[in-house]
Amino acid sequence: MIEKYSSIIGEDELDSIFKIAEKLKGLSILHVNSTAAGGGVAEILSKLVPLMNELGIKTDWKVIRGDQQFFTVTKAFHNSLQNGKGELPQNAFETYKKWQEINGNELDLDYDIVFIHDPQPAGLIEFRKKLGSKWIWRCHIDISQPYDVVWNFLRAYISKYNSMIVSSAIFGRSDLNIPQFIIPPSIDPLSIKNRDIPDITVYRILNKFDVDPDRPIITQVSRFDRAKDPVGVIQTYKLVKRHIDAQLVYLGSPASDDPEGEIVYKETVAAAGDDKDIKLLMLPPNSDLEVNVFQRASNVVMQKSIKEGFGLTVSESLWKRRPVIGGNTGGIPLQVIHGVTGYLVDTVEEAAHYALFLLRHTEIANKLGNNGHEHVRTNFVITRELKDYLMAAYLTMFPGTEIPK
Amino acid sequence: MMKYPSGIEKPSKEHFRFYAAYYLPIYAGIKAYTIDELIEGLRRVDGLSIFYHVFHPLFASHVMPEDLHNDFAVWIKNELHLDDLAYEISDIPGAEPRTVEDVRKDLIDILSRDKYDARAKRPFSFISCKPVIYDTGKEASNLAELMDLIASITFRAIGYHFVFKRVMGYSQKNDFSSWIERNYEEFTELGKRLSSLDPQTYTEEEKLRKDIISIIMEVFKR
């Protein structure tokens, strides 16, 4: 399987992965997270774990269990860490501790290197038994401005880890004394969401959702969440529409765990009004083929976030050679290089200006899209993340700086 | 057609073994919003952090080479809009025998010369790094093979032997020059010419590789 990436990343890069993996031969690795399917973490683990095994490193993946009460608590943790606001269910910390204990006693955690993903299983560190084992906390979310009560509760666990991983330096914490490796997330170019698909499939799906392939399409793929500024996207489109007969596709999925989602969706519907060229699509999670189609069929892709974790939909679109207009926040500036792979914006007016510019100048849109593809190929493909994980594991297992040869 | 220089296939006394390295970034725990905070950060971070920020554009695989040669200059220009200062910081010399400690001193000296009030919206996040070094399995047994491998091997190996070890102070000069001077007395000029190449003002890896090869070709032509 890993050989399939050779045509994308080149032989040198693939060779370096094998060489670095050799340093971990004989060690066992475990990944633990809170869900086997759905969401970005499960998606990346479903790829990384087989790849690590293919490299000859014994790697397992285990999923913690919990009742609805536990997952309500961890969802509240998640929100409060990202938005800095504290609305916790009653006895939240007790519930969290109870399920750490249940999972800690049920799961075999005796591996040489243990990656714990996100806050849900972070407390398992209390159940480390194997002498000399190294534990790494992989944080996939923005913890730069957390709700202090929750952060301090989790920090007591995290400070016991040997190292941790954040997605960007802007999420780095100054109140922890463990090494914080910086590993941005990645996309899998071979997945259904990103691989090439035949034109006939593109046309069929556009037709299914009543989108005209012969007129310009602007797309944003995001949850209906104020942080993603869906109303700002509608306003942007309306400014563009004064000049060009464009269509807007806003592709989201229902967020049952987000009580604000419904409200934001209604606000977006109200902002859209009766414009038939605005398609607000609520598709089930894992509608990967549809995401692929709409990103691919678009002339311009937007990720007009006001606050963002990493915003991997940007890399997905760039991979498909589509220029992206992105909010200047979170991990978006790592992917959108202003004037090179797209444009960074702070306001609706800026977004509309650049959308109009790209729709008028298709040759520039194509150039930016091609640049974007190359930028993703060299920086945000899954094999780079795989290599970074191997290096983080190695440097945590053997923490001294290597003596140059 | 270039004249084939004699002596380049003469076996070397020792083989040149090519290693390569990746540098995993680590958050250094310091963020700066002003020039004063940047200076304070520069004083506190380790040498690997200076290395990371000075050579990050070279190793970053950007689709377009940047016109500013290091992260500090990019931030000063984009966030503080102090263009002249950014250009000066960008062009700090880094040829042999200068190390990251010389660069650190230059950075602090230049930034401390005047007082600046500007405050950034987005901070400069200091990042350090840890090298992970691996054996490429390739080695040269004469000068001709060294040249062939420089032309074809992963840039990570060139960066390691030509940049990392020397600027981090593990060796006095780049490994290619050292090896040439130890093994080929008749080509010591080549070693010296390579030593005079300043990798710190490159932001594109293949351009640096090309210029190393150009120097080799030039010396061979004579």
XYZ file of C-alpha atoms in Angstrom:
627
model
C 0.000 0.000 0.000
C 2.684 2.475 0.995
C 4.409 1.946 -2.351
C 1.353 3.504 -4.001
C 2.383 6.874 -2.587
C 5.715 6.729 -4.384
C 4.289 8.320 -7.518
C 2.994 11.207 -5.408
C 5.867 11.915 -3.011
C 8.848 10.503 -4.891
C 11.275 7.706 -4.115
C 13.572 9.771 -1.856
C 10.744 10.684 0.470
C 9.450 7.112 0.583
C 12.957 5.819 1.224
C 13.373 8.236 4.142
C 10.198 6.834 5.739
C 11.549 3.278 5.559
C 14.898 4.422 6.955
C 13.337 6.262 9.894
C 10.968 3.349 10.559
C 13.989 1.044 10.888
C 14.934 2.975 14.010
C 11.713 1.742 15.642
C 12.004 -1.916 14.639
C 11.168 -4.258 17.499
C 9.107 -1.681 19.385
C 5.349 -1.910 19.808
C 3.057 1.078 19.274
C -0.517 1.619 20.411
C -2.943 4.331 19.343
C -5.972 5.036 21.527
C -8.873 7.307 20.660
C -12.586 7.560 21.368
C -14.248 6.529 18.129
C -13.667 3.840 15.526
C -15.399 5.713 12.712
C -16.466 9.239 11.873
C -14.360 12.306 12.435
C -10.865 13.227 11.407
C -8.994 11.250 14.071
C -10.549 7.902 13.173
C -10.013 8.733 9.506
C -6.292 9.343 9.941
C -5.806 6.335 12.251
C -7.540 4.036 9.777
C -4.722 4.927 7.384
C -1.744 5.406 9.708
C -2.071 2.151 11.637
C -1.895 -0.155 8.573
C 0.948 1.941 7.147
C 2.963 1.644 10.366
C 2.424 -2.131 10.359
C 3.492 -2.261 6.743
C 6.725 -0.577 7.780
C 7.368 -3.474 10.135
C 6.359 -1.727 13.372
C 3.833 -3.672 15.428
C 1.030 -1.133 15.759
C -2.424 -1.548 17.288
C -5.393 0.783 17.577
C -7.832 0.628 20.469
C -10.993 2.609 21.115
C -12.209 3.536 24.589
C -15.798 3.006 25.529
C -18.160 5.189 27.542
C -21.847 5.869 28.102
C -23.803 8.856 26.810
C -23.043 10.778 29.983
C -19.286 10.352 29.411
C -19.461 11.523 25.817
C -21.609 14.504 26.814
C -18.847 15.435 29.234
C -16.069 14.982 26.677
C -18.028 16.994 24.106
C -18.363 19.769 26.678
C -14.597 19.518 27.317
C -13.943 19.734 23.602
C -16.104 22.844 23.164
C -14.775 24.591 26.253
C -11.160 23.974 25.229
C -11.773 25.425 21.786
C -14.057 28.352 22.621
C -12.823 29.230 26.105
C -16.326 29.076 27.585
C -17.330 26.786 30.384
C -20.639 24.941 30.311
C -20.046 21.588 31.944
C -22.597 18.931 32.884
C -22.971 18.137 36.580
C -20.236 15.935 38.044
C -18.302 16.206 34.798
C -14.904 15.455 36.303
C -16.174 12.462 38.285
C -17.795 11.012 35.167
C -14.591 11.522 33.215
C -12.463 9.844 35.918
C -14.862 6.922 36.255
C -14.591 6.023 32.570
C -10.823 6.472 32.541
C -10.685 3.886 35.297
C -13.030 1.486 33.505
C -11.047 1.738 30.259
C -7.721 1.743 32.055
C -8.590 -1.561 33.671
C -10.113 -3.121 30.554
C -7.583 -2.176 27.904
C -4.170 -3.737 27.523
C -1.913 -0.679 27.437
C 1.397 -2.515 27.722
C 3.146 -1.179 24.650
C 6.509 0.513 24.208
C 4.999 3.695 22.777
C 1.416 4.798 23.379
C -0.235 7.604 21.410
C -3.330 8.926 23.162
C -5.477 11.030 20.851
C -7.358 14.085 22.139
C -8.802 14.737 25.614
C -11.300 11.844 25.791
C -8.758 9.125 26.775
C -6.056 11.477 28.197
C -6.605 10.206 31.742
C -5.443 6.709 30.777
C -1.935 7.885 31.622
C -2.832 7.034 35.226
C -2.955 3.378 34.165
C 0.508 3.177 32.612
C 2.071 -0.014 33.897
C 4.886 -1.021 31.571
C 8.251 0.150 32.807
C 10.084 2.305 30.304
C 7.055 2.796 28.077
C 6.668 6.246 26.572
C 3.343 8.037 26.292
C 2.557 10.772 23.800
C -0.578 12.921 23.905
C -1.704 13.880 20.408
C -3.893 16.970 20.516
C -5.921 17.492 17.353
C -7.762 20.593 18.564
C -7.060 24.251 19.268
C -5.995 24.568 22.908
C -4.538 28.056 22.626
C -7.332 29.798 24.564
C -9.077 27.121 26.599
C -11.571 27.362 29.448
C -9.154 27.326 32.378
C -11.130 25.001 34.638
C -11.178 22.205 32.068
C -7.645 22.869 30.875
C -6.213 22.760 34.386
C -8.041 19.491 35.030
C -6.576 17.947 31.870
C -3.165 19.559 32.315
C -2.639 17.504 35.453
C -2.820 14.388 33.254
C -0.964 15.794 30.260
C 2.029 16.894 32.313
C 2.590 13.196 33.111
C 3.116 12.334 29.453
C 6.613 12.077 27.978
C 5.711 14.390 25.108
C 2.762 15.793 23.213
C 1.899 16.800 19.678
C 0.042 19.910 18.502
C -0.996 20.723 14.930
C 0.515 24.188 14.772
C 2.888 26.355 16.822
C -0.017 28.695 17.528
C -1.579 25.917 19.620
C 1.609 25.478 21.677
C 1.244 25.820 25.455
C 3.676 27.712 27.627
C 2.363 26.127 30.834
C 3.667 22.622 30.112
C 7.192 21.325 30.543
C 7.033 18.354 28.199
C 8.276 18.511 24.579
C 5.538 19.730 22.249
C 6.144 18.413 18.734
C 4.441 20.291 15.924
C 2.807 17.957 13.421
C 0.196 19.414 11.070
C -2.555 17.051 9.930
C -2.683 15.698 6.414
C -4.925 14.398 3.663
C -4.866 11.060 1.912
C -4.729 11.652 -1.855
C -5.792 8.054 -2.464
C -9.023 8.297 -0.427
C -12.481 8.624 -1.946
C -12.569 12.228 -0.765
C -9.458 13.189 -2.674
C -8.722 10.844 -5.539
C -9.468 11.579 -9.169
C -13.014 10.788 -10.218
C -14.543 10.581 -13.680
C -16.302 13.636 -15.106
C -19.487 11.625 -15.501
C -19.656 11.158 -11.716
C -19.081 14.868 -11.202
C -21.890 15.770 -13.588
C -24.209 13.170 -12.133
C -23.829 14.459 -8.598
C -24.036 18.129 -9.598
C -27.211 17.284 -11.455
C -28.576 15.394 -8.463
C -28.275 18.536 -6.352
C -29.507 20.827 -9.119
C -26.173 22.611 -9.572
C -25.422 23.845 -13.087
C -21.962 22.690 -14.256
C -21.882 25.407 -16.921
C -22.009 28.355 -14.531
C -19.328 29.340 -11.965
C -19.520 27.527 -8.640
C -18.265 28.827 -5.294
C -18.168 26.206 -2.541
C -17.531 26.040 1.170
C -17.437 22.679 2.939
C -18.018 23.251 6.644
C -20.284 22.589 9.558
C -23.003 25.185 10.211
C -20.972 26.788 12.922
C -20.459 30.534 13.542
C -16.694 29.948 13.590
C -16.976 29.012 9.901
C -18.933 32.216 9.144
C -21.645 30.700 6.914
C -23.570 33.987 6.879
C -20.368 35.746 5.773
C -20.085 33.220 2.945
C -23.631 34.061 1.802
C -22.834 37.788 1.967
C -19.664 37.210 -0.033
C -21.564 35.310 -2.683
C -24.190 38.072 -2.906
C -21.510 40.689 -3.524
C -20.012 38.519 -6.264
C -23.446 37.815 -7.753
C -23.810 41.534 -8.584
C -21.127 40.982 -11.239
C -21.164 37.312 -12.187
C -23.960 34.764 -12.500
C -22.380 32.408 -9.964
C -23.814 29.684 -7.760
C -22.991 28.974 -4.129
C -22.800 25.526 -2.571
C -22.468 25.355 1.211
C -21.948 21.733 2.086
C -22.348 20.811 5.730
C -23.457 17.930 7.824
C -25.841 17.853 10.769
C -24.037 18.283 14.059
C -26.234 16.531 16.587
C -23.686 17.198 19.327
C -23.709 20.930 18.629
C -26.804 22.644 20.012
C -25.934 25.840 18.158
C -25.820 24.058 14.787
C -29.569 24.236 14.260
C -29.686 27.933 15.148
C -26.779 28.763 12.843
C -28.368 26.748 10.052
C -31.576 28.791 10.404
C -29.571 32.030 10.356
C -27.872 30.870 7.178
C -31.187 29.932 5.536
C -32.531 33.373 6.438
C -29.431 35.076 5.000
C -29.775 33.036 1.779
C -33.353 34.233 1.265
C -35.062 32.905 -1.846
C -32.011 32.815 -4.115
C -32.293 29.555 -6.055
C -28.574 29.584 -6.819
C -27.656 29.103 -3.184
C -27.567 25.433 -2.240
C -27.352 24.786 1.477
C -26.732 21.058 1.536
C -27.032 19.032 4.706
C -25.464 15.676 3.882
C -24.760 12.738 6.167
C -21.264 12.484 7.671
C -18.830 10.606 5.436
C -20.350 11.982 2.238
C -16.829 11.810 0.878
C -17.699 11.404 -2.768
C -19.974 14.452 -2.682
C -17.261 16.522 -0.964
C -14.821 15.427 -3.644
C -17.260 16.378 -6.411
C -18.147 19.808 -5.102
C -14.544 20.773 -4.357
C -13.477 19.516 -7.770
C -16.334 21.153 -9.667
C -15.839 24.548 -8.030
C -14.139 27.492 -9.611
C -13.311 28.934 -6.211
C -13.388 27.245 -2.814
C -13.867 29.247 0.357
C -12.967 28.510 3.949
C -13.993 31.843 5.366
C -13.504 30.850 8.978
C -13.299 33.370 11.793
C -11.779 30.756 14.093
C -10.333 27.493 12.864
C -8.446 24.474 14.101
C -6.421 23.472 11.106
C -9.042 23.612 8.354
C -8.013 20.558 6.380
C -10.750 21.188 3.792
C -8.337 23.817 2.475
C -5.719 21.180 1.640
C -8.430 18.933 0.165
C -9.411 21.693 -2.252
C -5.858 22.721 -3.081
C -5.059 19.103 -3.847
C -7.817 19.275 -6.491
C -6.064 22.336 -7.939
C -8.720 24.748 -6.782
C -7.618 28.114 -5.365
C -8.896 28.804 -1.869
C -10.045 32.023 -0.242
C -9.440 31.432 3.447
C -9.893 33.298 6.709
C -6.598 34.430 8.194
C -6.881 32.210 11.257
C -5.736 28.911 12.780
C -3.940 26.603 10.378
C -5.352 28.240 7.232
C -2.318 30.526 6.616
C -0.086 27.437 6.560
C -2.087 26.199 3.576
C -3.235 29.371 1.837
C -0.179 31.363 0.853
C -1.546 34.758 -0.126
C -1.266 35.269 -3.869
C 0.403 31.881 -4.354
C -2.181 29.197 -3.508
C -5.144 31.499 -2.856
C -5.967 34.566 -0.802
C -6.180 35.226 2.926
C -9.037 37.466 3.972
C -10.449 39.068 7.095
C -13.684 40.541 5.770
C -16.616 39.758 3.486
C -15.557 42.575 1.156
C -12.047 41.141 0.766
C -13.450 37.660 0.180
C -15.848 38.937 -2.479
C -13.103 40.970 -4.128
C -10.809 37.969 -4.510
C -13.616 35.585 -5.488
C -14.611 37.961 -8.264
C -10.966 38.366 -9.298
C -10.469 34.598 -9.535
C -13.724 34.056 -11.416
C -12.740 36.731 -13.941
C -9.128 35.553 -14.298
C -9.362 31.833 -14.800
C -5.717 31.582 -15.873
C -4.642 32.999 -12.485
C -7.109 30.724 -10.689
C -5.557 27.763 -12.520
C -2.033 28.881 -11.619
C -2.903 29.269 -7.948
C -4.673 25.923 -8.028
C -1.632 24.209 -9.513
C 0.605 25.869 -6.921
C -1.786 24.674 -4.227
C -1.600 21.096 -5.454
C 2.200 21.206 -5.260
C 2.128 22.865 -1.832
C -0.106 20.088 -0.496
C 1.933 17.377 -2.201
C 5.098 18.460 -0.411
C 3.600 19.410 2.952
C 0.185 17.929 3.714
C 0.084 14.384 2.352
C -0.437 11.535 4.825
C 3.059 10.121 4.314
C 4.538 13.325 5.762
C 2.369 12.937 8.844
C 3.352 9.258 9.056
C 7.020 10.207 8.975
C 6.472 12.894 11.622
C 4.740 10.364 13.911
C 7.671 7.992 13.500
C 10.083 10.799 14.377
C 8.003 11.853 17.396
C 7.941 8.227 18.592
C 11.679 7.876 18.074
C 12.573 11.161 19.768
C 10.308 10.370 22.709
C 11.769 6.884 23.081
C 15.328 8.161 22.709
C 15.152 11.786 23.863
C 18.827 12.808 23.658
C 19.859 14.843 20.627
C 21.480 12.565 18.082
C 25.232 12.955 17.728
C 25.927 13.803 14.095
C 27.934 11.311 12.081
C 31.907 19.660 -24.393
C 33.598 19.971 -21.017
C 37.104 18.609 -20.632
C 37.036 15.634 -18.278
C 39.277 16.557 -15.350
C 41.985 14.068 -14.538
C 42.267 12.632 -11.084
C 38.645 12.787 -10.028
C 38.277 9.016 -10.251
C 41.374 8.406 -8.165
C 40.151 6.390 -5.154
C 39.833 8.405 -1.978
C 41.607 7.297 1.204
C 38.256 7.213 3.004
C 34.777 6.843 1.568
C 32.234 9.621 1.957
C 29.155 8.130 3.596
C 25.962 10.109 3.011
C 23.632 10.617 5.949
C 20.443 12.667 5.781
C 18.267 14.349 8.360
C 14.784 15.632 9.011
C 14.166 18.169 11.738
C 10.959 17.641 13.715
C 9.677 21.016 14.944
C 9.125 21.520 18.677
C 7.281 24.453 20.212
C 9.889 26.496 22.098
C 7.405 27.966 24.575
C 7.937 31.616 23.591
C 5.738 33.950 21.562
C 6.739 37.487 20.594
C 4.459 40.350 19.577
C 7.079 43.120 19.492
C 10.725 43.575 18.548
C 11.657 43.716 22.234
C 9.933 40.375 22.817
C 11.625 38.965 19.731
C 15.023 39.988 21.124
C 14.173 38.410 24.470
C 13.151 35.206 22.700
C 16.350 35.174 20.652
C 18.338 35.377 23.868
C 16.474 32.460 25.449
C 16.028 29.864 22.712
C 18.500 27.094 21.942
C 20.742 27.001 18.881
C 18.440 24.541 17.124
C 15.696 27.167 17.230
C 17.934 29.694 15.480
C 18.850 26.984 12.948
C 15.166 26.151 12.410
C 14.064 29.724 11.761
C 17.066 30.704 9.667
C 16.898 27.660 7.393
C 13.167 26.963 7.535
C 12.483 28.642 4.156
C 15.200 26.457 2.603
C 13.728 23.217 3.952
C 10.062 24.190 3.741
C 9.428 22.959 0.185
C 7.514 26.095 -0.702
C 6.119 26.277 -4.179
C 7.774 29.627 -4.770
C 11.099 30.709 -3.321
C 10.582 33.411 -0.747
C 12.243 36.773 -1.203
C 13.113 36.897 2.489
C 15.634 34.349 3.665
C 14.501 33.557 7.187
C 11.372 33.379 9.357
C 12.343 36.403 11.451
C 12.484 38.655 8.398
C 9.178 37.332 7.050
C 7.439 38.069 10.357
C 8.988 41.527 10.734
C 7.826 42.479 7.243
C 4.386 40.866 7.248
C 3.340 41.546 10.810
C 5.243 44.672 11.880
C 5.604 46.195 8.395
C 9.179 47.273 9.157
C 10.414 46.572 5.649
C 13.953 47.940 5.851
C 14.621 46.104 9.082
C 13.219 42.921 7.529
C 15.580 43.159 4.560
C 18.572 43.690 6.816
C 17.604 40.730 9.012
C 17.010 38.633 5.906
C 20.505 39.143 4.543
C 22.645 38.378 7.589
C 25.725 36.520 6.311
C 26.114 32.853 7.153
C 29.097 31.508 5.224
C 31.821 29.508 6.988
C 32.975 29.656 9.681
C 29.872 31.325 11.119
C 27.565 29.289 13.347
C 24.077 29.841 14.727
C 25.637 31.634 17.681
C 27.163 34.262 15.360
C 23.795 34.620 13.662
C 22.036 34.970 17.023
C 24.431 37.763 17.991
C 23.928 39.583 14.675
C 20.157 39.325 14.959
C 20.134 40.747 18.482
C 22.586 43.526 17.554
C 20.564 44.667 14.555
C 17.224 44.489 16.376
C 18.607 46.349 19.413
C 19.963 49.312 17.450
C 16.666 51.244 17.476
C 13.459 51.319 19.468
C 10.330 50.033 17.727
C 6.737 50.508 18.910
C 5.027 48.221 16.398
C 2.960 45.358 17.805
C 1.939 42.338 15.726
C -1.576 40.925 15.436
C -0.167 37.415 15.014
C 2.791 36.527 17.247
C 6.119 35.104 16.226
C 6.011 31.598 17.727
C 9.517 30.374 18.446
C 10.033 26.832 17.255
C 12.990 24.617 17.946
C 13.623 21.244 16.367
C 15.223 17.857 16.912
C 17.195 16.214 14.124
C 16.478 12.632 13.149
C 19.481 11.402 11.211
C 19.490 8.343 8.973
C 21.997 6.533 6.826
C 21.105 6.815 3.134
C 23.180 3.727 2.399
C 25.065 5.610 -0.305
C 28.733 6.450 -0.355
C 31.347 7.885 -2.683
C 34.740 6.245 -3.144
C 36.132 9.012 -5.305
C 35.483 12.640 -6.235
C 33.532 11.736 -9.357
C 31.104 9.652 -7.328
C 30.785 12.439 -4.764
C 29.781 14.793 -7.545
C 27.281 12.284 -8.971
C 25.723 11.754 -5.573
C 25.490 15.478 -4.815
C 23.611 15.781 -8.098
C 21.209 12.949 -7.392
C 20.816 12.301 -3.672
C 17.940 13.582 -1.512
C 18.456 17.237 -0.651
C 18.111 16.220 2.995
C 21.600 14.711 2.724
C 23.069 17.857 1.202
C 21.396 19.977 3.849
C 22.826 17.749 6.557
C 26.419 17.657 5.307
C 26.664 21.129 3.819
C 24.534 23.125 6.274
C 23.429 21.501 9.517
C 26.632 20.081 10.974
C 28.651 23.190 10.268
C 26.169 25.876 11.322
C 25.370 23.947 14.501
C 29.066 23.913 15.328
C 29.605 20.146 15.058
C 32.310 20.784 12.470
C 34.412 23.754 11.421
C 33.564 23.490 7.766
C 31.092 21.654 5.557
C 31.672 17.926 5.169
C 32.262 18.058 1.410
C 35.113 20.556 1.725
C 36.647 18.686 4.668
C 36.569 15.394 2.792
C 37.978 16.883 -0.412
C 40.818 18.561 1.473
C 41.633 15.352 3.373
C 41.568 13.151 0.298
C 42.525 15.292 -2.691
C 45.340 17.757 -2.122
C 45.182 18.740 -5.768
C 41.576 19.886 -5.341
C 41.900 21.976 -2.187
C 40.696 24.980 -4.173
C 37.395 23.187 -4.696
C 37.068 22.742 -0.949
C 37.721 26.435 -0.398
C 35.257 27.514 -3.077
C 32.527 25.360 -1.557
C 33.306 26.825 1.866
C 32.717 30.320 0.540
C 29.140 29.527 -0.537
C 26.656 31.037 1.935
C 23.669 28.672 2.295
C 21.858 31.104 4.565
C 20.655 33.276 1.714
C 18.957 30.445 -0.177
C 15.262 29.692 0.056
C 15.096 26.959 -2.549
C 16.874 23.671 -2.029
C 17.401 22.795 -5.679
C 18.975 26.205 -6.310
C 21.538 25.532 -3.602
C 22.249 22.076 -5.030
C 22.659 23.601 -8.487
C 25.096 26.224 -7.232
C 27.190 23.605 -5.420
C 27.407 21.638 -8.663
C 28.258 24.819 -10.611
C 31.219 25.462 -8.329
C 32.434 21.892 -8.827
C 32.100 22.231 -12.607
C 33.878 25.585 -12.640
C 36.856 24.259 -10.729
C 37.014 21.164 -12.906
C 37.004 23.296 -16.047
C 40.292 24.947 -15.134
